[in-house]
mmCIF file of C-alpha atoms in Angstrom:
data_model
loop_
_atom_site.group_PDB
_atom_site.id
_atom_site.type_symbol
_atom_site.label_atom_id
_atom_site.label_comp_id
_atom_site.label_asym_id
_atom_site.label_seq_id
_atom_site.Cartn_x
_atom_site.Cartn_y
_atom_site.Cartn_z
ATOM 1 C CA UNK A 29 0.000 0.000 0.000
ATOM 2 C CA UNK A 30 2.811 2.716 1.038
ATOM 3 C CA UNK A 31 4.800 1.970 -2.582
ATOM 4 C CA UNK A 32 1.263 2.524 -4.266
ATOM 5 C CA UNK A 33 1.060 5.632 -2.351
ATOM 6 C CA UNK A 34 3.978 7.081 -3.072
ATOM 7 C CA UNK A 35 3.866 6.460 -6.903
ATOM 8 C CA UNK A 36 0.818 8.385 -6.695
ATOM 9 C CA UNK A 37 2.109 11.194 -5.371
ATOM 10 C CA UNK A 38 5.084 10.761 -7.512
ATOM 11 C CA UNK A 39 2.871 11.012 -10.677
ATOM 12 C CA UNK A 40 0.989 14.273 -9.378
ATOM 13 C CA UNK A 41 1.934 17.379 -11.326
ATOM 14 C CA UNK A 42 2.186 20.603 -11.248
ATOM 15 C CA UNK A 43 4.204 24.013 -11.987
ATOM 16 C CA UNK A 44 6.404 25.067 -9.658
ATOM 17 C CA UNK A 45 9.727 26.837 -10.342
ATOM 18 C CA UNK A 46 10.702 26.341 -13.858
ATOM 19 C CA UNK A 47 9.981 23.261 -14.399
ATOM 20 C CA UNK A 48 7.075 20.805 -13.685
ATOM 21 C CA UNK A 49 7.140 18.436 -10.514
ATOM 22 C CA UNK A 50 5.303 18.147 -7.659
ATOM 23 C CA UNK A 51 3.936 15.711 -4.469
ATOM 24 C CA UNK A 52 0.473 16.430 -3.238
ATOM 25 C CA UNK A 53 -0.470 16.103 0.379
ATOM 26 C CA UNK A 54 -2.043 12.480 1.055
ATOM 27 C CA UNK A 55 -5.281 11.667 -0.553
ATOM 28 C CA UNK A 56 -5.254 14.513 -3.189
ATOM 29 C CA UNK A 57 -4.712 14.559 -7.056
ATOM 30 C CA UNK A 58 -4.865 17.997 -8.841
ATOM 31 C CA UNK A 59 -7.817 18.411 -10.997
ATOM 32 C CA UNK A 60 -5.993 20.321 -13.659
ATOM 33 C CA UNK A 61 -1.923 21.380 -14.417
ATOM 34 C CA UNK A 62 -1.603 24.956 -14.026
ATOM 35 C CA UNK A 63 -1.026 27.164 -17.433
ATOM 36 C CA UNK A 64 1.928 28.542 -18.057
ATOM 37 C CA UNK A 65 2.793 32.056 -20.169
ATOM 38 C CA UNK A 66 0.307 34.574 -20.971
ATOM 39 C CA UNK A 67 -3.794 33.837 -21.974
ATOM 40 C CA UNK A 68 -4.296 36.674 -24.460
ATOM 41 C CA UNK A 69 -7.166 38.884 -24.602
ATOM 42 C CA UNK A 70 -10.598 37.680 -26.436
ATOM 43 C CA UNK A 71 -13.225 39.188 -28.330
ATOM 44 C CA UNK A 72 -16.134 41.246 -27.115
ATOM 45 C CA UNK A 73 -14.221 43.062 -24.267
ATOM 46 C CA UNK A 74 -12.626 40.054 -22.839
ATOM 47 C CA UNK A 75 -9.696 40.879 -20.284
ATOM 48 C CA UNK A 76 -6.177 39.396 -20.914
ATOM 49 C CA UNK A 77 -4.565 37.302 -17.952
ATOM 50 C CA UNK A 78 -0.658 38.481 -18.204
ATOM 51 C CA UNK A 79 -0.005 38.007 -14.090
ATOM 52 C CA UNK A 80 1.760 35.115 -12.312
ATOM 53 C CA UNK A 81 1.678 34.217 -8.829
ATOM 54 C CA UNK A 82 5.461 33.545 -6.996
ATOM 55 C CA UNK A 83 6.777 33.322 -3.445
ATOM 56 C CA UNK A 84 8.551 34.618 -0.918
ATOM 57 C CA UNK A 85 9.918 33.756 2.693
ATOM 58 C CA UNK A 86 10.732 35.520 5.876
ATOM 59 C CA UNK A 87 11.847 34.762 9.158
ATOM 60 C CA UNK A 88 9.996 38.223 11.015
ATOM 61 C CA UNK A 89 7.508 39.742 8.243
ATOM 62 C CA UNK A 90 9.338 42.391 7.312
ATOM 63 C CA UNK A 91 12.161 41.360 4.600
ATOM 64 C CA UNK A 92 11.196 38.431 2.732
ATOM 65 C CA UNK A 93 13.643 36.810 0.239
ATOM 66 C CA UNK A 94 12.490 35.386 -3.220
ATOM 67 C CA UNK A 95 11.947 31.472 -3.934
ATOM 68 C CA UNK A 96 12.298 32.481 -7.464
ATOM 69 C CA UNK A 97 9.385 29.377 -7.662
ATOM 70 C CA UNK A 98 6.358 30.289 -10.158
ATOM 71 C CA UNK A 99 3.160 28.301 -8.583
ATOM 72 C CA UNK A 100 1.227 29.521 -11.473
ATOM 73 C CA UNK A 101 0.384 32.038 -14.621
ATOM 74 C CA UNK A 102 -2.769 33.427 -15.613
ATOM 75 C CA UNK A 103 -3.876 34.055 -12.493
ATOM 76 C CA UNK A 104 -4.691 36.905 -9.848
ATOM 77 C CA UNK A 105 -6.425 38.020 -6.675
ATOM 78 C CA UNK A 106 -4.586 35.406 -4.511
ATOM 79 C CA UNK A 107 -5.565 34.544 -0.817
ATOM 80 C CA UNK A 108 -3.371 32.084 1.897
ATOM 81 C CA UNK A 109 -4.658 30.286 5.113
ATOM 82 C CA UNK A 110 -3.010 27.892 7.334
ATOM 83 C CA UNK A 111 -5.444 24.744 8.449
ATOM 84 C CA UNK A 112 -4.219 21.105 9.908
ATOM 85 C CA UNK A 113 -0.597 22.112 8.701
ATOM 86 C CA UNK A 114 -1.410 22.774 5.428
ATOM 87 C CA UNK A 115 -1.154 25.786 2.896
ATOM 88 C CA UNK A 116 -4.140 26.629 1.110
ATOM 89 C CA UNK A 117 -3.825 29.205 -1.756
ATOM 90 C CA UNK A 118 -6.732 30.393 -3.167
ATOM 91 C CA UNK A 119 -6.670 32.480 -6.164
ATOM 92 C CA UNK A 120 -9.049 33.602 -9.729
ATOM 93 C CA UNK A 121 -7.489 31.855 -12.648
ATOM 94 C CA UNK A 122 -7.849 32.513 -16.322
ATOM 95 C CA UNK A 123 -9.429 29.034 -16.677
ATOM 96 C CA UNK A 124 -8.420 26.630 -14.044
ATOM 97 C CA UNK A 125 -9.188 23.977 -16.662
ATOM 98 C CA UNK A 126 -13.007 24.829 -16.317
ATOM 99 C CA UNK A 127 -13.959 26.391 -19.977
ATOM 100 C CA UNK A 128 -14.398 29.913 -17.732
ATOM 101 C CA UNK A 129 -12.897 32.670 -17.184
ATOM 102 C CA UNK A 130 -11.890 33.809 -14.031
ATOM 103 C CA UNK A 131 -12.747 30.132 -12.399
ATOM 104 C CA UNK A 132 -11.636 30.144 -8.755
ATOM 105 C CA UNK A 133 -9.201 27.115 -7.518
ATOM 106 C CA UNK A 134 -7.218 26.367 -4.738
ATOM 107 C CA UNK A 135 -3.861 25.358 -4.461
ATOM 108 C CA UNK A 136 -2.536 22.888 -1.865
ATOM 109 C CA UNK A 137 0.689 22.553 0.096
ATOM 110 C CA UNK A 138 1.868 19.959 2.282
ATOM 111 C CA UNK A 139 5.806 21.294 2.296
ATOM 112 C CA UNK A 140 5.744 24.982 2.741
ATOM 113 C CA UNK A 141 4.825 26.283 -0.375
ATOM 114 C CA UNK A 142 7.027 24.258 -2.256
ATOM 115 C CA UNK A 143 4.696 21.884 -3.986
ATOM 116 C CA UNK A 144 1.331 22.400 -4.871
ATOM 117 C CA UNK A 145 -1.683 20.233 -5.661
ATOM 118 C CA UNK A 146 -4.299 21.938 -7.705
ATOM 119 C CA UNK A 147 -7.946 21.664 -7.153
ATOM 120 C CA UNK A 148 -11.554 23.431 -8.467
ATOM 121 C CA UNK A 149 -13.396 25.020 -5.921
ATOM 122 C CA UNK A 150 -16.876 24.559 -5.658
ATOM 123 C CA UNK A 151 -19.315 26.643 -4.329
ATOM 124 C CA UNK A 152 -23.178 25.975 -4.710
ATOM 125 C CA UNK A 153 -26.734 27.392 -4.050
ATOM 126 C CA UNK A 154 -28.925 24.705 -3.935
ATOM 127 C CA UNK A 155 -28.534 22.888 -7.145
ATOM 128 C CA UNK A 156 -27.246 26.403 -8.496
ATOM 129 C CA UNK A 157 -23.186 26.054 -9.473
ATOM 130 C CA UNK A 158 -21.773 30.088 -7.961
ATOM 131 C CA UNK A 159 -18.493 31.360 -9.527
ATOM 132 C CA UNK A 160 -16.786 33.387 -6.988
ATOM 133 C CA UNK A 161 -14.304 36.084 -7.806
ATOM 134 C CA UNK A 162 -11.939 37.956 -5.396
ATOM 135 C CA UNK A 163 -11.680 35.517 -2.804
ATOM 136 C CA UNK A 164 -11.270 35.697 0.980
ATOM 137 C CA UNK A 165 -11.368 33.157 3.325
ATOM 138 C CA UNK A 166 -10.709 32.446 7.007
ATOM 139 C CA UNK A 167 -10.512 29.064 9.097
ATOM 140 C CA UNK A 168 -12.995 29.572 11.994
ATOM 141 C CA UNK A 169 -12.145 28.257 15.642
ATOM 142 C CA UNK A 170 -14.623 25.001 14.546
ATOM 143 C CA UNK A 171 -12.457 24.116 11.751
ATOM 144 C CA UNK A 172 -14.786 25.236 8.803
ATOM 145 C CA UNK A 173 -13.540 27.379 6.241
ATOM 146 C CA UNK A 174 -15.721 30.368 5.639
ATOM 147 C CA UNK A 175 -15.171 32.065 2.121
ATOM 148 C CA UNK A 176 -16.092 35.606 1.257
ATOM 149 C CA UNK A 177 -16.528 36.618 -2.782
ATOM 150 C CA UNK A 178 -18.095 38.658 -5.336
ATOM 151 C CA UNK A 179 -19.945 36.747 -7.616
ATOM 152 C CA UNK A 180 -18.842 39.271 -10.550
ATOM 153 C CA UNK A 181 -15.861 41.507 -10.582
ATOM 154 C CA UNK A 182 -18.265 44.627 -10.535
ATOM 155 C CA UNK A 183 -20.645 42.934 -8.229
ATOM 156 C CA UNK A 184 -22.057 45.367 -5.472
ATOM 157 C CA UNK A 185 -22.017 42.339 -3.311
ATOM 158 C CA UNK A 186 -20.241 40.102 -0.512
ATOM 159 C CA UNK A 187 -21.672 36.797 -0.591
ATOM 160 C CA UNK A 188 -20.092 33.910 1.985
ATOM 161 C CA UNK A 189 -20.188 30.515 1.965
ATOM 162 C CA UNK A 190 -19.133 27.514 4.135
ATOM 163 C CA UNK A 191 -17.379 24.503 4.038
ATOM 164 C CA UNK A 192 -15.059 21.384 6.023
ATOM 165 C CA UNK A 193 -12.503 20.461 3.905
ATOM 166 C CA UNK A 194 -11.418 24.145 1.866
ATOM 167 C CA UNK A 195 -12.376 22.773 -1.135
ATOM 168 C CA UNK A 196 -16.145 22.526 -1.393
ATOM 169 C CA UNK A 197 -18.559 25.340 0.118
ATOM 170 C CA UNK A 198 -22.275 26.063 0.504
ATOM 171 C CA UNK A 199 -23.969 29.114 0.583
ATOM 172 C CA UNK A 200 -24.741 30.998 3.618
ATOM 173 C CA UNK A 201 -25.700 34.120 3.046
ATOM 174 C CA UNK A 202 -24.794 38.056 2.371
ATOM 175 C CA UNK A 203 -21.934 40.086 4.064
ATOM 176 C CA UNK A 204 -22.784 43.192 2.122
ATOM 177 C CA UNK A 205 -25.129 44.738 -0.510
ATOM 178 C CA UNK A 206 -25.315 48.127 -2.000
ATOM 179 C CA UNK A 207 -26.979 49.636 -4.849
ATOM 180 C CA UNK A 208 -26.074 52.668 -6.329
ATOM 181 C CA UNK A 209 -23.613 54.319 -9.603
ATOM 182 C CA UNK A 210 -20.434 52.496 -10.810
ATOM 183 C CA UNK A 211 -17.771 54.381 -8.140
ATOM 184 C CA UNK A 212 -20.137 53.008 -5.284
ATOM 185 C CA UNK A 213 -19.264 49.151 -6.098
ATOM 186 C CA UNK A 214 -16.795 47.277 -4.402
ATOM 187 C CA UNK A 215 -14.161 44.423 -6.023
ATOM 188 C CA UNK A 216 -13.584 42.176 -2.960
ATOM 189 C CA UNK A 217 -13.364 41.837 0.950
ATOM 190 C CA UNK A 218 -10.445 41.232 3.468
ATOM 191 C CA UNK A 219 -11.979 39.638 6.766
ATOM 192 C CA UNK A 220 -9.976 39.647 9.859
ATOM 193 C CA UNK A 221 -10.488 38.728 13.376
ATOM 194 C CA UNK A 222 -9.054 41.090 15.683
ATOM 195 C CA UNK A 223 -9.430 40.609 19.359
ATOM 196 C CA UNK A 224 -13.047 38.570 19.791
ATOM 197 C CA UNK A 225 -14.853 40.613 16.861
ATOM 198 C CA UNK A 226 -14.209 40.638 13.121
ATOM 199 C CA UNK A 227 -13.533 43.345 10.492
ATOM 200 C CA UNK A 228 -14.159 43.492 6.906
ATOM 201 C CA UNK A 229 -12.332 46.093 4.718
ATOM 202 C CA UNK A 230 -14.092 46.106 1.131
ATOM 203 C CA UNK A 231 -12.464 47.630 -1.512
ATOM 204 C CA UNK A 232 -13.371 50.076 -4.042
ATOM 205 C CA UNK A 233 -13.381 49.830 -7.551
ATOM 206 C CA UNK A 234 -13.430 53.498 -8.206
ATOM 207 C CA UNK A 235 -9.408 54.269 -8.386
ATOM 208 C CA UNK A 236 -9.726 57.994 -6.700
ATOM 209 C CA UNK A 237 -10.798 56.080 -3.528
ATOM 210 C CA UNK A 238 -7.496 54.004 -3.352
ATOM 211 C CA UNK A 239 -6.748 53.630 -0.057
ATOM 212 C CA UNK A 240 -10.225 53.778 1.566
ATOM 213 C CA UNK A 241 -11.985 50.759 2.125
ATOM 214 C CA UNK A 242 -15.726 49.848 3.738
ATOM 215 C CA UNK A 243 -15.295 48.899 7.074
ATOM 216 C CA UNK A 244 -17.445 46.863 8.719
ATOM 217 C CA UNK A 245 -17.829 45.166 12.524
ATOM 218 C CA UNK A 246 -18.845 41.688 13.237
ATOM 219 C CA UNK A 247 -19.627 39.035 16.489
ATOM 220 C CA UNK A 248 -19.643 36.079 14.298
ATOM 221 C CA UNK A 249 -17.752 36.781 10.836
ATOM 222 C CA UNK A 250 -21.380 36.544 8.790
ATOM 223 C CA UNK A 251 -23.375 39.505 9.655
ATOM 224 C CA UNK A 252 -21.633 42.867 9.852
ATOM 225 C CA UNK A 253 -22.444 45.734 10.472
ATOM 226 C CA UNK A 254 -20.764 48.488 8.246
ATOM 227 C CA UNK A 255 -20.027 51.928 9.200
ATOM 228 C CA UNK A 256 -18.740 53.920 6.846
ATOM 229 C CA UNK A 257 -15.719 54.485 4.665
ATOM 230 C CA UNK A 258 -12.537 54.648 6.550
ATOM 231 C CA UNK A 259 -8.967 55.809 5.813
ATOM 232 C CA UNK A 260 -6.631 52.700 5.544
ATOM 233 C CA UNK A 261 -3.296 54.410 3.886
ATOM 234 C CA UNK A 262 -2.348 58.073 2.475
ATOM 235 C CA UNK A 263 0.538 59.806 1.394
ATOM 236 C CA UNK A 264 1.690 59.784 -2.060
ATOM 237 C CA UNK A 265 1.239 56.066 -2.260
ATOM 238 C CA UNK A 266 -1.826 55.159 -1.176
ATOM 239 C CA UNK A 267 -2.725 51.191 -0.953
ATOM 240 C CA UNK A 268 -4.885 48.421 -0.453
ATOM 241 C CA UNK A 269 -5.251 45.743 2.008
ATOM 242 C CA UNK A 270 -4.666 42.628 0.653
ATOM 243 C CA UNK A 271 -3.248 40.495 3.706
ATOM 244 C CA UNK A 272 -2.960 40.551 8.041
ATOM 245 C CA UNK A 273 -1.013 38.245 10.149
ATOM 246 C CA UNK A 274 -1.788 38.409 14.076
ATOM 247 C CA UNK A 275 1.562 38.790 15.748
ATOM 248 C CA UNK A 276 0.696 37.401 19.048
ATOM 249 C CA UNK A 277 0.944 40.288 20.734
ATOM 250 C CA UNK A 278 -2.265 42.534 20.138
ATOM 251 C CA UNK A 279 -0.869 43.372 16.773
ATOM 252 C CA UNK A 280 -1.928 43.219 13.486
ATOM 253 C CA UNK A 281 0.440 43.300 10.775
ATOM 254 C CA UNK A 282 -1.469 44.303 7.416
ATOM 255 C CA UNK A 283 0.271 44.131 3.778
ATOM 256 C CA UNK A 284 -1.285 46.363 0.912
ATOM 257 C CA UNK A 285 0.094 47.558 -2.158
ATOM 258 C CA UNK A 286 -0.513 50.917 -4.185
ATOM 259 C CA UNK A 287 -2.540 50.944 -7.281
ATOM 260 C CA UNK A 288 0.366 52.450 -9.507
ATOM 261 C CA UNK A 289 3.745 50.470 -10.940
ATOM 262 C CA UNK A 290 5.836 49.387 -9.999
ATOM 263 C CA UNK A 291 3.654 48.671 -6.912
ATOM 264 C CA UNK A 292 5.358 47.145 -4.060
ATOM 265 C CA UNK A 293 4.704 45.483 -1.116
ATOM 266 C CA UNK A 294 4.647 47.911 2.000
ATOM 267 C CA UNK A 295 2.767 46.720 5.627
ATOM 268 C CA UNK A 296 1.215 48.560 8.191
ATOM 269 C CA UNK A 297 0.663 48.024 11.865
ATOM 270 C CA UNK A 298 -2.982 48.335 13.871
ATOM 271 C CA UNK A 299 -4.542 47.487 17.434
ATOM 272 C CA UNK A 300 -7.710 47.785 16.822
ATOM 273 C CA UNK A 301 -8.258 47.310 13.107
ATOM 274 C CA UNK A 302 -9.082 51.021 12.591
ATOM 275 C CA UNK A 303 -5.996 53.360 13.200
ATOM 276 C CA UNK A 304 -3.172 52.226 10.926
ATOM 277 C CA UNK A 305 0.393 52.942 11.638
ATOM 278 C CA UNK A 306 3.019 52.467 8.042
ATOM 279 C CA UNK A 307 5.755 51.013 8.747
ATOM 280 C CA UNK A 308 9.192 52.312 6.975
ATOM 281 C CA UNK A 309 10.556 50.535 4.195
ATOM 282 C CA UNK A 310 9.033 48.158 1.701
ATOM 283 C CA UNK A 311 8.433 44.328 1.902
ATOM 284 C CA UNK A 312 9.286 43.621 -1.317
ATOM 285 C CA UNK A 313 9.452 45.523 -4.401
ATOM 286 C CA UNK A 314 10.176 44.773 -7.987
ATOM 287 C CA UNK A 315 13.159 43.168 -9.165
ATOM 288 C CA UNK A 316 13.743 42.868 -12.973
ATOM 289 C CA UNK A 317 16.848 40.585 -12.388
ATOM 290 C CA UNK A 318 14.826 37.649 -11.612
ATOM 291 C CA UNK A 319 13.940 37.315 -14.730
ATOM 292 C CA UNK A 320 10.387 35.914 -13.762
ATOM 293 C CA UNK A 321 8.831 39.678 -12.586
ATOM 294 C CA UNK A 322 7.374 42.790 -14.772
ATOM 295 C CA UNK A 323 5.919 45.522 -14.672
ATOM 296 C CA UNK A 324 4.836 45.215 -11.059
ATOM 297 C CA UNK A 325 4.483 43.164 -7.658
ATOM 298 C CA UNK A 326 1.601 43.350 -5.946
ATOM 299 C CA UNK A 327 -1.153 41.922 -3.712
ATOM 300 C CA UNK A 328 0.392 39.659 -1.099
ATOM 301 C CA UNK A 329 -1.146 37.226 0.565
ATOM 302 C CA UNK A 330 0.839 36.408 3.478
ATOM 303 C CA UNK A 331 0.525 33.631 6.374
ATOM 304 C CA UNK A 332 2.407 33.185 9.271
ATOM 305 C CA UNK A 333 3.726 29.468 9.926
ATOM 306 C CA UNK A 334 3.998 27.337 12.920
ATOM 307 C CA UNK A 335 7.639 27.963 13.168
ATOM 308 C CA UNK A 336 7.246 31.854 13.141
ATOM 309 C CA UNK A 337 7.769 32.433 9.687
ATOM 310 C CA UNK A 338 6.188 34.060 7.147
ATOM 311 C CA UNK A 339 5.102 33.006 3.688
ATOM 312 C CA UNK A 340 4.051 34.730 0.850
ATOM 313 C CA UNK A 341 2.287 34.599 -2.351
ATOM 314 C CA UNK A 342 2.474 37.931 -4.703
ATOM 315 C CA UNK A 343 1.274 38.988 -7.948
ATOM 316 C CA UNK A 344 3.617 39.975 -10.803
ATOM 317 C CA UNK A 345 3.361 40.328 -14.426
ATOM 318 C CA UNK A 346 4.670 37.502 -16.937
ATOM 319 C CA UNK A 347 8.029 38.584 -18.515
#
């Protein structure tokens, strides 16, 4: 039984690093091999997908060092949780070997972020199939992941859904709905638990509010209660949450990025998930020498390990 297990993980691929090989955590196959190189744009409007997602490591949060290790092209808005040991990377994709554009997936870890096994996400309504875009998702104290998402990228809502094993979900209901004109809509949440409540920062897609977000207050992590727009970064480069890591001491640590090239990753420091404090320096910030970055990095997702280390999953442009 062990030999046939370990040919089967031995036959599992996917892209990582320049080449293709990879070992999936026990009892999972990928569902598709991630795309490599650029998707170019379609007819009738249809948005290109020229970004890649790579990684980075750090031993205190602050200066990470490139893997150099490319866990996938054609893909964007990625998001990283920690549950039973295990990375889980979830992220829109240009296809994700669905037929649609912009399908989410999830990519699994069981070493760190060095190998990854790739699987569709599913997330229902009844008998109704949902397509989520601009995912967020935490691991609640239970053990069930709870995902937050826009059904459309210029959706004015936050719908959430539920689910054991971080892979398949259910409906649950609404974490925020707004009518109104085309600045008013938002592009995606980032939920965080600070102290015993929870805090949702939804971001605009109007580009002259960069750097405000809707915040909103929770007991539970389903029904919040918004209360206005507040102030998350100024300055010349204004930016985005895209990422927080508890620091175990009453600290937040949250990671945005501006909406300008050549971005960067730059992090920020809060008590009580309202009054931000920058921190000097940048996290990371392009580096044409790779040879596997362009244009821009951007839009960390970062996760703090069990051994106090951080890990990181940014977006870049194809080269």
């Amino acid at each position: 039984m062990r030999i046939v297990q370990c040919i089967a993980l031995l036959l599992t691929v996917g892209l990582c690093g320049p080449g293709f090989a990879q070992v999936a955590p026990p009892n999972l196959t990928s569902d598709f091999a991630p795309p490599h190189g650029v998707r170019i744009a379609g007819r009738f409007g249809e948005l290109g997908w020229e970004e890649r997602l790579l990684t980075a490591t750090s031993k205190d949060g602050l200066t990470f060092e490139r893997t150099h290790n490319v866990i996938t092209d054609q893909a964007r808005s990625p998001n990283l949780v920690v549950a039973d040991g295990l990375l889980y990377l979830y992220y829109s994709g240009a296809m994700n070997g669905t037929g649609r554009r912009g399908a989410l997936a999830v990519a699994i870890s069981a070493d760190r972020g060095k190998t990854w096994v790739f699987k569709h996400v599913d997330v229902r309504a009844g008998d109704r199939m949902m397509w989520p875009y601009a995912p967020d998702v935490q691991v609640l104290r239970d053990g069930r992941f709870r995902l937050s998402f826009s059904e459309d990228a210029m959706s004015p809502s936050i719908l959430y859904a539920e689910g054991k094993d971080g892979i398949h979900f259910t409906s649950a209901g609404t974490v925020y709905s707004r009518t109104g004109p085309y600045g008013s809509l938002t592009i995606g949440s980032l939920t965080v638990p600070i102290g015993e409540d929870w805090h949702a920062y939804l971001r605009h897609v109007n580009a002259d509010m960069f750097g405000f977000v809707n915040h909103g207050f929770s007991s539970d992590g389903g029904r919040f209660t918004f209360a206005g727009e507040l102030e998350f970064s100024n300055g010349p480069h204004p930016c985005h949450p895209t990422s927080a890591v508890s620091l175990g001491d009453g600290s937040i640590r949250f990671y945005g990025s501006p909406d300008e090239t050549p971005g960067g990753v730059r992090s920020f420091l809060t008590r009580d998930g309202v009054k931000f404090e920058p921190e000097p320096g940048m996290r990371l910030a392009l580096d044409l020498a790779t040879g596997v970055e362009k244009d821009f990095v951007k839009d960390a997702a970062v996760a703090r390990l069990a051994d106090g280390t951080y890990f990181m999953v940014y977006v870049t442009d194809i080269p």
